[in-house]
Coordinates of C-alpha atoms in Angstrom, one line a residue:
M1 CA 0.7 1.0 38.7
E2 CA 0.7 0.2 35.2
K3 CA -1.6 0.9 32.2
R4 CA -3.5 -2.8 30.5
P5 CA -5.3 -3.2 27.9
F6 CA -9.1 -3.0 28.3
A7 CA -9.6 -6.9 27.2
E8 CA -8.0 -7.6 30.2
L9 CA -10.6 -6.0 32.8
G10 CA -13.7 -8.5 32.3
L11 CA -15.8 -6.6 30.2
S12 CA -18.5 -7.1 28.3
P13 CA -18.3 -7.1 25.0
E14 CA -20.4 -3.1 24.4
I15 CA -18.6 -2.0 26.5
L16 CA -15.5 -3.1 24.7
R17 CA -16.8 -1.9 21.8
A18 CA -17.3 1.5 22.5
V19 CA -13.6 1.8 24.2
D20 CA -12.5 0.7 21.0
K21 CA -14.3 3.3 19.3
M22 CA -13.5 6.3 21.5
G23 CA -9.6 5.3 21.5
F24 CA -8.9 4.0 24.5
E25 CA -6.7 1.6 23.7
E26 CA -5.6 0.8 27.1
A27 CA -6.9 1.8 30.4
A28 CA -4.9 4.3 32.7
P29 CA -3.3 3.1 36.2
I30 CA -6.8 3.9 38.0
Q31 CA -8.8 2.7 35.6
A32 CA -7.0 -0.8 36.0
A33 CA -7.2 -0.5 39.2
V34 CA -10.7 0.2 40.0
I35 CA -12.4 -1.7 37.5
P36 CA -11.9 -4.9 38.6
T37 CA -12.2 -4.2 42.2
V38 CA -15.9 -2.7 41.7
L39 CA -16.6 -5.1 39.6
G40 CA -15.8 -7.6 42.3
G41 CA -18.6 -5.5 44.5
R42 CA -16.7 -3.6 46.9
D43 CA -16.9 -0.1 48.0
V44 CA -14.0 2.1 46.5
V45 CA -11.9 4.7 47.9
G46 CA -9.9 6.6 45.1
V47 CA -7.6 9.2 45.9
S48 CA -6.9 10.8 42.4
S49 CA -7.3 14.1 41.4
T50 CA -9.3 15.0 38.3
G51 CA -7.4 13.8 34.7
S52 CA -6.7 11.7 35.9
G53 CA -8.4 9.2 34.3
K54 CA -11.0 8.2 36.2
T55 CA -14.7 9.0 35.2
V56 CA -14.1 6.1 33.0
A57 CA -12.7 4.3 36.1
F58 CA -16.2 4.6 37.6
A59 CA -18.4 5.1 34.7
I60 CA -17.7 1.5 33.2
P61 CA -18.2 -0.8 36.1
A62 CA -21.2 1.4 37.0
L63 CA -22.7 0.2 33.4
E64 CA -21.9 -2.8 33.2
R65 CA -23.9 -2.9 37.2
V66 CA -27.1 -1.7 35.5
D67 CA -30.4 -4.1 34.7
P68 CA -31.8 -2.3 31.0
K69 CA -34.6 -4.5 31.8
L70 CA -35.4 -2.4 35.2
R71 CA -36.9 0.8 34.6
A72 CA -35.7 2.7 37.8
V73 CA -32.9 4.8 38.9
Q74 CA -29.7 1.9 40.0
V75 CA -26.5 4.3 39.6
L76 CA -26.2 8.0 41.1
V77 CA -23.4 9.6 40.7
L78 CA -23.0 12.6 42.7
C79 CA -20.8 16.2 41.3
P80 CA -19.8 19.3 42.8
T81 CA -20.3 21.5 40.3
R82 CA -22.8 21.4 36.4
E83 CA -20.1 21.4 34.6
L84 CA -18.4 18.6 35.6
A85 CA -21.9 16.5 35.9
V86 CA -22.3 17.7 31.8
Q87 CA -18.8 15.7 31.3
V88 CA -19.4 13.0 33.0
A89 CA -22.7 12.5 31.7
E90 CA -21.4 12.6 28.4
E91 CA -18.4 10.5 29.4
M92 CA -21.3 7.3 30.2
G93 CA -23.7 8.3 27.1
H94 CA -20.1 7.6 24.9
L95 CA -19.8 4.5 26.9
A96 CA -23.0 3.1 26.9
Q97 CA -23.5 3.5 23.5
F98 CA -23.7 0.1 22.8
K99 CA -25.8 -1.1 25.9
R100 CA -28.9 -1.2 24.3
G101 CA -32.2 -0.2 27.1
I102 CA -29.4 2.1 28.9
M103 CA -30.8 5.9 29.9
G104 CA -29.5 8.3 32.3
V105 CA -29.8 12.1 32.9
P106 CA -27.9 14.6 33.8
I107 CA -29.8 16.8 36.7
Y108 CA -28.3 20.2 37.8
G109 CA -29.7 23.2 39.0
G110 CA -30.3 25.9 35.8
Q111 CA -32.3 23.5 34.0
S112 CA -35.6 23.3 33.3
Y113 CA -37.3 20.7 36.1
E114 CA -39.7 19.9 34.0
R115 CA -36.8 17.8 31.5
Q116 CA -35.2 16.6 34.0
Y117 CA -38.5 14.5 36.0
R118 CA -40.1 14.0 32.1
A119 CA -36.6 12.1 31.5
L120 CA -36.8 10.0 35.3
A121 CA -40.1 9.2 34.4
A122 CA -39.4 7.5 31.1
G123 CA -37.0 5.0 33.4
S124 CA -33.9 6.5 33.4
Q125 CA -31.4 3.8 35.3
V126 CA -28.5 6.3 35.7
V127 CA -28.5 9.7 37.5
I128 CA -25.5 11.9 37.0
G129 CA -26.0 15.4 39.4
T130 CA -25.4 17.8 42.3
P131 CA -25.9 17.3 45.6
G132 CA -28.8 20.0 45.8
R133 CA -31.0 19.4 42.4
V134 CA -31.0 15.8 44.2
M135 CA -32.0 16.8 46.6
D136 CA -35.1 18.9 45.7
H137 CA -36.0 15.8 43.2
M138 CA -36.0 13.4 46.0
E139 CA -38.7 15.7 48.1
R140 CA -40.7 16.5 45.4
G141 CA -40.9 12.8 45.1
T142 CA -39.5 13.2 41.4
L143 CA -36.2 10.7 41.8
K144 CA -37.0 7.7 43.6
L145 CA -34.0 5.6 45.2
G146 CA -35.4 2.3 46.0
A147 CA -33.9 0.4 43.4
L148 CA -30.5 1.9 43.6
K149 CA -27.2 0.1 44.1
L150 CA -24.5 2.1 43.6
V151 CA -23.3 6.1 44.3
V152 CA -20.3 7.8 43.2
L153 CA -18.9 10.9 45.2
D154 CA -16.9 12.2 42.6
E155 CA -14.1 14.9 43.7
A156 CA -15.8 14.0 47.5
D157 CA -13.8 17.1 48.9
R158 CA -14.8 20.1 46.3
M159 CA -18.1 19.0 47.3
L160 CA -17.9 19.1 51.2
D161 CA -15.7 22.4 50.8
M162 CA -18.8 23.8 48.7
G163 CA -20.9 23.0 51.9
F164 CA -22.8 20.1 50.6
R165 CA -21.8 18.0 53.7
E166 CA -25.5 17.6 54.9
D167 CA -26.9 17.6 51.3
I168 CA -25.1 14.3 50.9
E169 CA -25.3 12.1 54.2
K170 CA -29.4 13.2 53.4
I171 CA -28.8 11.6 50.1
L172 CA -26.4 8.4 51.3
S173 CA -29.4 7.8 54.6
A174 CA -31.9 7.7 51.5
V175 CA -29.7 4.6 49.4
P176 CA -31.7 1.4 50.3
V177 CA -28.6 -1.5 52.5
P178 CA -26.7 -3.2 50.9
R179 CA -25.4 -0.6 48.0
Q180 CA -22.0 -0.1 46.9
L181 CA -20.3 2.8 47.9
L182 CA -17.4 5.1 45.5
F183 CA -15.2 7.7 47.2
F184 CA -12.8 10.1 44.8
S185 CA -11.3 12.4 46.7
A186 CA -7.8 14.7 45.0
T187 CA -7.5 15.2 49.1
M188 CA -8.3 12.9 52.7
P189 CA -9.3 15.7 55.1
R190 CA -11.0 14.4 57.8
P191 CA -14.6 15.1 57.1
I192 CA -14.3 13.0 54.5
Q193 CA -12.6 10.0 56.7
E194 CA -15.1 9.8 58.8
L195 CA -17.6 9.9 56.1
I196 CA -16.6 7.1 54.5
K197 CA -15.8 5.2 58.1
R198 CA -19.8 5.4 59.0
T199 CA -20.7 4.6 55.6
A200 CA -18.6 2.3 53.5
R201 CA -18.0 -1.3 54.2
D202 CA -14.3 -2.3 54.2
P203 CA -13.2 0.3 51.2
A204 CA -10.6 -0.6 49.2
W205 CA -8.3 2.1 49.0
I206 CA -6.9 3.3 45.7
K207 CA -4.1 6.3 45.6
I208 CA -2.8 7.8 42.3
E209 CA 0.1 10.0 42.8
A210 CA 0.3 13.3 41.4
V211 CA 3.4 13.6 39.2
A212 CA 4.2 16.8 37.6
Q213 CA 5.3 16.2 34.5
N214 CA 5.2 19.2 32.8
A215 CA 8.3 19.3 30.2
P216 CA 10.4 22.8 30.8
Q217 CA 11.7 23.8 27.3
V218 CA 8.3 23.3 25.6
E219 CA 5.5 25.9 25.2
Q220 CA 2.7 24.2 25.4
I221 CA -0.1 26.7 24.2
Y222 CA -4.5 25.8 23.6
F223 CA -6.5 27.5 21.1
E224 CA -10.9 26.8 21.7
V225 CA -11.6 25.7 18.1
D226 CA -15.0 24.0 16.9
R227 CA -14.4 20.5 15.6
R228 CA -15.3 21.4 12.2
S229 CA -12.8 24.3 12.1
K230 CA -9.9 21.8 13.7
L231 CA -8.8 21.0 10.2
E232 CA -8.2 24.9 9.3
A233 CA -6.8 25.9 12.9
L234 CA -3.9 23.1 12.4
T235 CA -2.7 23.9 8.8
R236 CA -3.2 27.7 9.5
L237 CA -0.1 26.9 12.2
I238 CA 1.5 25.1 10.6
D239 CA 2.0 27.5 7.6
V240 CA 2.4 30.5 9.6
H241 CA 5.1 29.3 11.6
D242 CA 6.8 27.4 9.0
F243 CA 6.6 23.8 10.7
R244 CA 8.3 21.1 8.7
Y245 CA 8.8 17.9 11.2
G246 CA 6.4 17.1 14.0
I247 CA 3.6 14.9 15.4
V248 CA 0.1 15.3 15.2
F249 CA -2.3 12.9 18.2
C250 CA -5.7 11.9 17.2
S251 CA -7.4 10.0 19.5
T252 CA -9.5 7.5 17.7
K253 CA -7.9 5.8 14.9
V254 CA -10.7 6.7 12.1
M255 CA -9.8 10.8 12.7
V256 CA -6.1 9.3 12.3
D257 CA -7.1 8.0 8.8
D258 CA -9.4 11.6 8.1
L259 CA -7.3 13.8 9.0
D260 CA -4.4 11.4 7.0
E261 CA -6.7 12.3 3.6
H262 CA -7.5 15.5 4.1
L263 CA -3.9 16.5 4.7
H264 CA -3.1 15.0 1.7
A265 CA -5.4 16.4 0.3
R266 CA -4.1 20.2 0.9
G267 CA -0.4 18.7 -0.5
Y268 CA 1.2 18.4 2.8
A269 CA 3.8 15.5 3.4
V270 CA 1.8 13.3 6.4
D271 CA 1.9 9.5 6.8
R272 CA -0.6 7.6 9.6
L273 CA 0.5 5.3 12.4
H274 CA -2.5 3.6 14.3
G275 CA -3.2 0.0 15.6
D276 CA -4.2 -1.3 12.7
L277 CA -2.1 -1.1 11.1
S278 CA 1.1 -4.6 11.2
Q279 CA 4.2 -4.5 12.6
T280 CA 6.1 -4.1 9.7
Q281 CA 3.8 -0.7 8.2
R282 CA 4.6 1.0 11.6
D283 CA 8.4 0.1 11.3
R284 CA 8.9 1.4 7.7
V285 CA 6.5 4.2 8.6
M286 CA 8.6 4.6 11.6
D287 CA 12.4 4.7 9.5
K288 CA 10.9 7.1 6.9
F289 CA 9.5 9.6 9.4
R290 CA 12.9 9.2 11.0
R291 CA 15.2 10.3 7.9
R292 CA 12.3 12.8 7.5
G293 CA 10.6 11.2 4.2
F294 CA 7.7 13.3 5.0
E295 CA 7.0 16.3 7.5
F296 CA 4.2 14.8 9.9
L297 CA 3.6 11.9 11.6
I298 CA -0.7 11.4 12.6
A299 CA -0.9 8.8 15.1
T300 CA -2.9 7.6 18.2
D301 CA -1.3 7.7 21.6
V302 CA -0.6 3.6 21.3
A303 CA 0.9 3.7 18.4
A304 CA 3.1 6.3 19.1
R305 CA 4.7 5.5 22.4
G306 CA 8.1 4.7 22.7
L307 CA 8.6 6.8 20.2
D308 CA 12.6 7.6 19.7
V309 CA 12.7 10.8 17.2
D310 CA 14.8 14.1 17.8
D311 CA 14.6 17.2 16.6
L312 CA 11.3 17.6 16.4
E313 CA 9.4 21.0 16.1
V314 CA 6.4 20.9 16.8
V315 CA 3.8 18.6 19.1
F316 CA -0.3 18.9 17.7
N317 CA -2.8 17.5 20.4
Y318 CA -5.6 17.5 17.5
D319 CA -7.7 16.2 19.7
L320 CA -7.7 16.3 23.6
P321 CA -5.9 13.3 25.3
N322 CA -8.0 10.8 27.7
D323 CA -5.7 12.0 30.7
A324 CA -3.3 14.2 32.1
E325 CA -0.6 11.5 31.9
D326 CA -1.2 11.2 28.1
Y327 CA -1.0 14.5 27.6
T328 CA 2.6 14.8 29.1
H329 CA 3.8 11.9 27.2
R330 CA 2.6 13.5 23.8
I331 CA 4.2 16.6 24.7
G332 CA 7.5 15.5 26.0
R333 CA 8.5 13.9 22.4
T334 CA 9.5 17.7 21.7
G335 CA 11.7 20.0 23.5
R336 CA 14.4 17.3 23.9
A337 CA 18.2 17.5 24.7
G338 CA 17.9 21.1 26.4
K339 CA 16.6 21.8 22.8
S340 CA 12.9 24.2 22.5
G341 CA 9.4 22.8 21.5
R342 CA 6.2 23.5 21.2
A343 CA 2.8 21.5 22.1
F344 CA -0.5 23.2 20.3
T345 CA -3.6 21.6 21.6
F346 CA -6.8 21.8 20.0
V347 CA -10.4 21.9 22.9
S348 CA -13.8 21.8 22.1
G349 CA -17.1 23.1 23.9
Q350 CA -17.2 21.3 27.3
E351 CA -13.5 19.4 26.5
I352 CA -12.3 23.2 28.2
Y353 CA -13.2 21.8 31.6
K354 CA -11.3 18.8 31.1
L355 CA -8.3 20.5 30.2
Q356 CA -8.5 22.7 33.3
A357 CA -8.4 19.4 35.4
M358 CA -6.0 18.2 33.6
V359 CA -3.4 22.0 34.1
R360 CA -4.5 21.6 37.8
W361 CA -3.5 17.3 38.1
A362 CA 0.0 17.6 36.1
K363 CA 1.0 21.1 37.1
L364 CA 1.2 21.9 33.7
D365 CA 2.1 25.3 32.6
L366 CA -0.2 26.1 29.6
R367 CA -1.8 28.7 28.3
R368 CA -4.9 30.2 25.6
G369 CA -3.2 31.5 21.7
R370 CA -5.6 33.4 19.5
L371 CA -5.5 31.6 16.0
P372 CA -3.8 33.2 13.0
S373 CA -6.0 35.3 10.5
L374 CA -5.8 34.6 6.8
D375 CA -4.1 38.0 6.1
E376 CA -1.5 36.7 9.1
V377 CA -1.2 33.1 7.2
E378 CA -0.5 34.9 3.5
E379 CA 1.9 36.9 4.8
A380 CA 4.0 34.5 6.2
R381 CA 3.6 32.3 3.4
T382 CA 4.9 35.2 1.5
N383 CA 8.5 36.0 4.2
V384 CA 9.1 32.3 3.4
F385 CA 9.4 32.9 0.3
F386 CA 11.2 35.6 0.1
E387 CA 13.9 34.3 2.1
K388 CA 14.2 31.7 0.2
I389 CA 14.8 34.4 -2.7
R390 CA 16.8 36.1 -1.3
A391 CA 19.0 33.1 0.1
A392 CA 19.7 32.1 -3.6
L393 CA 20.8 35.1 -4.7
E394 CA 23.6 35.8 -1.5
A395 CA 24.7 31.8 -2.4
K396 CA 24.4 32.6 -6.2
E397 CA 23.2 28.8 -6.5
F398 CA 21.6 29.6 -9.2
K399 CA 22.3 29.0 -13.5
P400 CA 22.3 32.5 -15.5
H401 CA 19.2 32.5 -17.7
D402 CA 20.5 36.0 -19.1
R403 CA 20.1 34.7 -22.9
M404 CA 15.8 34.2 -21.8
I405 CA 16.0 37.5 -19.6
D406 CA 17.9 39.5 -22.5
R407 CA 14.7 38.5 -25.0
L408 CA 11.7 39.1 -22.5
L409 CA 13.3 42.8 -22.0
D410 CA 14.1 43.4 -25.8
Q411 CA 10.1 42.4 -26.4
G412 CA 9.4 45.4 -23.8
Y413 CA 8.8 43.7 -20.7
A414 CA 9.9 45.9 -17.8
S415 CA 12.0 44.0 -14.9
T416 CA 9.6 43.8 -12.4
D417 CA 7.2 42.7 -14.7
I418 CA 9.4 39.4 -15.4
C419 CA 10.4 39.3 -11.5
S420 CA 6.3 39.2 -10.6
A421 CA 6.0 37.1 -13.9
L422 CA 8.2 34.1 -12.5
I423 CA 7.1 34.8 -8.4
H424 CA 3.5 34.4 -9.6
L425 CA 4.7 30.4 -11.7
L426 CA 7.4 29.4 -8.8
Q427 CA 3.7 29.9 -6.1
G428 CA 1.8 27.6 -8.0
G429 CA 0.2 30.6 -10.7
S430 CA -0.7 29.4 -14.0
T431 CA -1.8 30.9 -17.2
G432 CA -4.3 28.8 -17.8
T433 CA -2.6 27.8 -21.6
P434 CA -1.7 23.8 -22.1
A435 CA 2.2 24.7 -21.9
A436 CA 1.8 26.5 -19.2
V437 CA -0.2 23.6 -17.4
H438 CA 2.4 21.4 -18.5
E439 CA 5.7 22.9 -17.4
S440 CA 3.5 23.8 -13.5
A441 CA 2.9 19.5 -14.0
K442 CA 6.6 18.9 -14.5
A443 CA 7.6 21.5 -11.8
S444 CA 5.4 19.8 -9.3
A445 CA 6.7 15.8 -10.6
A446 CA 10.4 17.5 -9.9
A447 CA 9.8 18.6 -6.4
P448 CA 8.7 17.5 -2.8
D449 CA 4.9 17.5 -2.3
W450 CA 6.1 20.1 1.4
A451 CA 8.3 22.6 -0.9
R452 CA 5.4 23.6 -3.6
R453 CA 2.8 23.7 -0.4
K454 CA 0.3 26.5 -0.6
S455 CA -3.1 27.2 0.4
A456 CA -5.7 24.1 -1.5
P457 CA -9.4 23.8 -1.7
E458 CA -11.3 23.7 1.6
S459 CA -12.6 20.5 2.8
R460 CA -15.8 20.1 2.4
T461 CA -16.9 17.7 5.0
A462 CA -16.5 18.4 8.8
F463 CA -15.2 15.9 11.0
P464 CA -17.6 13.7 12.6
S465 CA -17.6 13.3 15.9
E466 CA -16.0 10.4 17.0
A467 CA -19.6 9.1 19.2
G468 CA -21.8 11.7 18.2
E469 CA -24.8 12.3 19.7
I470 CA -27.4 9.4 21.3
R471 CA -30.6 9.5 20.4
P472 CA -33.4 8.1 22.4
S473 CA -34.5 4.6 21.2
P474 CA -36.5 2.2 22.7
K475 CA -33.7 -0.6 22.0
A476 CA -30.5 1.3 21.9
S477 CA -29.2 3.0 25.1
S478 CA -29.9 6.9 25.6
F479 CA -28.5 9.6 27.7
A480 CA -30.0 12.9 27.7
K481 CA -28.1 14.7 26.0
P482 CA -27.0 17.9 28.1
T483 CA -27.3 22.1 27.5
P484 CA -23.9 22.9 26.4
D485 CA -23.0 25.6 27.7
K486 CA -21.6 28.1 24.2
T487 CA -17.9 28.3 23.6
A488 CA -16.2 30.4 21.5
D489 CA -15.6 30.0 18.3
G490 CA -11.7 30.5 16.9
L491 CA -12.4 30.7 13.5
P492 CA -16.0 31.3 13.3
A493 CA -16.5 32.4 9.7
L494 CA -15.7 28.6 8.8
A495 CA -18.5 27.0 11.3
G496 CA -21.5 28.0 9.0
R497 CA -19.3 28.1 5.5
K498 CA -21.6 26.6 2.9
K499 CA -20.4 24.1 0.3
Q500 CA -19.2 25.0 -2.8
K501 CA -20.7 24.0 -6.0
Y502 CA -19.7 22.9 -9.1
A503 CA -22.0 23.7 -11.9
R504 CA -20.2 21.2 -14.4
P505 CA -23.0 19.3 -17.4
P506 CA -22.9 15.3 -17.3
R507 CA -19.7 14.4 -19.6
T508 CA -20.5 14.0 -23.2
G509 CA -17.4 12.6 -24.3
A510 CA -14.0 14.8 -23.6
E511 CA -13.6 18.3 -24.6
P512 CA -10.6 19.4 -27.0
G513 CA -7.4 19.4 -25.0
M514 CA -9.3 17.2 -22.2
S515 CA -8.3 13.8 -21.9
P516 CA -10.4 11.4 -19.5
V517 CA -9.3 9.7 -16.3
V518 CA -11.2 6.9 -14.5
L519 CA -11.6 6.8 -10.6
N520 CA -12.6 4.2 -8.6
V521 CA -14.9 6.1 -6.8
G522 CA -18.8 6.5 -7.5
R523 CA -22.3 7.7 -5.8
E524 CA -22.1 4.7 -3.3
H525 CA -18.9 6.2 -2.1
Q526 CA -21.6 9.4 -1.5
V527 CA -18.3 11.5 -3.8
T528 CA -19.2 14.6 -5.3
P529 CA -17.5 17.0 -7.8
A530 CA -16.1 19.1 -5.5
D531 CA -14.8 16.1 -3.7
I532 CA -13.3 15.2 -6.8
V533 CA -11.9 18.5 -7.8
G534 CA -10.6 19.4 -4.1
K535 CA -8.7 16.8 -4.2
I536 CA -7.2 16.5 -7.9
A537 CA -6.1 20.3 -6.9
G538 CA -4.8 19.7 -3.4
V539 CA -3.1 16.8 -4.1
T540 CA -0.8 17.4 -7.8
R541 CA -0.8 21.7 -6.2
L542 CA -2.2 22.3 -10.1
A543 CA -5.3 25.0 -10.6
A544 CA -8.6 23.7 -10.6
S545 CA -8.9 24.5 -13.9
I546 CA -7.1 21.8 -15.0
V547 CA -10.0 19.6 -14.7
G548 CA -13.5 19.5 -17.2
A549 CA -16.7 17.9 -16.8
I550 CA -17.1 14.9 -14.1
D551 CA -19.4 12.5 -15.0
I552 CA -20.6 10.5 -11.5
H553 CA -21.7 6.7 -12.0
E554 CA -22.4 4.5 -9.0
R555 CA -19.2 2.7 -8.6
H556 CA -16.8 4.6 -11.1
T557 CA -16.0 8.4 -12.1
L558 CA -14.6 9.8 -16.2
V559 CA -12.9 13.0 -15.5
D560 CA -11.7 15.0 -17.7
V561 CA -8.0 16.0 -17.2
A562 CA -5.7 18.5 -19.5
E563 CA -4.0 16.3 -21.6
N564 CA -0.9 17.4 -20.7
A565 CA -1.3 16.8 -17.0
V566 CA -3.1 13.1 -17.1
P567 CA 0.0 11.1 -15.9
V568 CA 1.0 13.5 -13.1
V569 CA -2.8 13.2 -12.2
I570 CA -2.4 9.7 -12.2
K571 CA 1.0 9.4 -10.9
K572 CA -0.1 11.5 -8.0
L573 CA -4.2 10.6 -7.4
A574 CA -2.5 6.6 -6.5
G575 CA -3.1 5.5 -3.2
I576 CA -4.5 8.4 -1.9
R577 CA -8.3 7.9 -0.1
L578 CA -10.7 9.4 -0.9
K579 CA -14.1 9.1 1.1
G580 CA -12.0 6.0 2.5
V581 CA -11.2 4.5 -0.2
A582 CA -7.8 4.0 -1.9
L583 CA -7.1 6.0 -5.4
A584 CA -6.3 3.8 -8.3
P585 CA -6.7 6.0 -11.6
V586 CA -6.3 4.6 -15.1
L587 CA -7.2 5.4 -18.6
P588 CA -10.5 4.3 -20.5
T589 CA -8.5 2.3 -22.5
T590 CA -7.8 0.2 -19.4
T591 CA -9.8 -2.2 -18.1
G592 CA -11.4 0.1 -15.2
P593 CA -14.5 -0.2 -12.2
T594 CA -17.6 -1.2 -13.3

């Protein structure tokens, strides 16, 4: 079975919009087979394990069958565990975000009956729950199945193994006829076959074979990281391993653009690839990437499909892929031709359960990793710099500067102090004088971005969730938000970090030694002084002290910059995105934005 675009599956505009926002550009094989079959009204038996994309396969047609005007339970999804119920509820909530009037609720043991009862009494049309708690609500009279249209048994074999057979049969006996039944199971033991034979009506059997596509030459490591800390985790791993050539996969086009902007601001040489780019733009980016014109390609799965790039050092799964097949396709882009490679995956919150299911389904050799500390990152940078100096000394690939060194020695400076000062300047330090700024700017302009990469000011804006929390509304769709378990935060210090504040007075005219530059962003773009300073320092690799007063207007901003650094700032910022806007810095003598 092959993947197909979701647009070819006969879905409503609301579902297609949600699917696009979630970054699902193509339907997985099981989705392409199941969705049209269910929409056609047939019962379905899907032989497929968790991790193959089956949640979306049954969630989409289930939501399409819901009548938003009818305030009664119309879809029931039975899951073997609380964790799976929470995961399915979140996925269905994201898919229903543009379906007005549709509400859903997860019900499982360990959560308050009162909260679940209120959601059911409010008219939730979709219920996702474990068999035991569903039975409890049925016996209490708080869950009525008279209007039920569709029942999904997710991981039916596990539910029978856990002793839910009697509960399942009671639930199905209470469901009115006609009804539509969907069974999903990794295996087909005799009890499942007998249950299907007794309850289903001429079901369509759809089987997706589990194929182990593990890459033996790829070292696979995952990190549990809070969503807000992924950027810091990514840059630490790049720096501590000194990676210079790899791909970073994101789940949505919006996330690709955001990450591209943030990494540019930190001085990394990156470019992006997703479905909104024209074929000409894609070809240009890929040609440059193959020639190592930049370090990291940030891409979605569909845009990167079919890439033929050799010698990749690493693949980052910045966002967890939709299914195990996409995961194996991603990591297979490194470790080719007998060479070793690395694949790092970030997971946050409930995603750990999805990753565990993918590991079981595709038989992945995946282990948990520990993120390096700031001290470890700094030590790694120092070691890399030390090796570069040592290699240059051994190769004697440098021009002698005996005369300048003798002058410094004659003035009483110790040789160790001279070397320390030079290393300080080479690593991006500055004395703060205009001459030093001028020399630093010249050096920055001459060297490629990744040759002078170092720590840049932290991004003050946490990455937004792709779909976010769906809040109850009388008009919009609403799924009761499940209470997630607490998960380990790989970078706890960053999760609670406060925004850095820049107390700068309003601009009243250029200060001595400074020159104003006009940027085409302002208050309407929600730009702050911290954003301006961070972007300039991150992109130019100059010290933040070159930035003076900042005066933010409605649609433009005036920034005082050290006079000798103005050419570098204008050149380096041109085309860099800030708050989604491509910057076009100009001098105030040029007609600027108003």
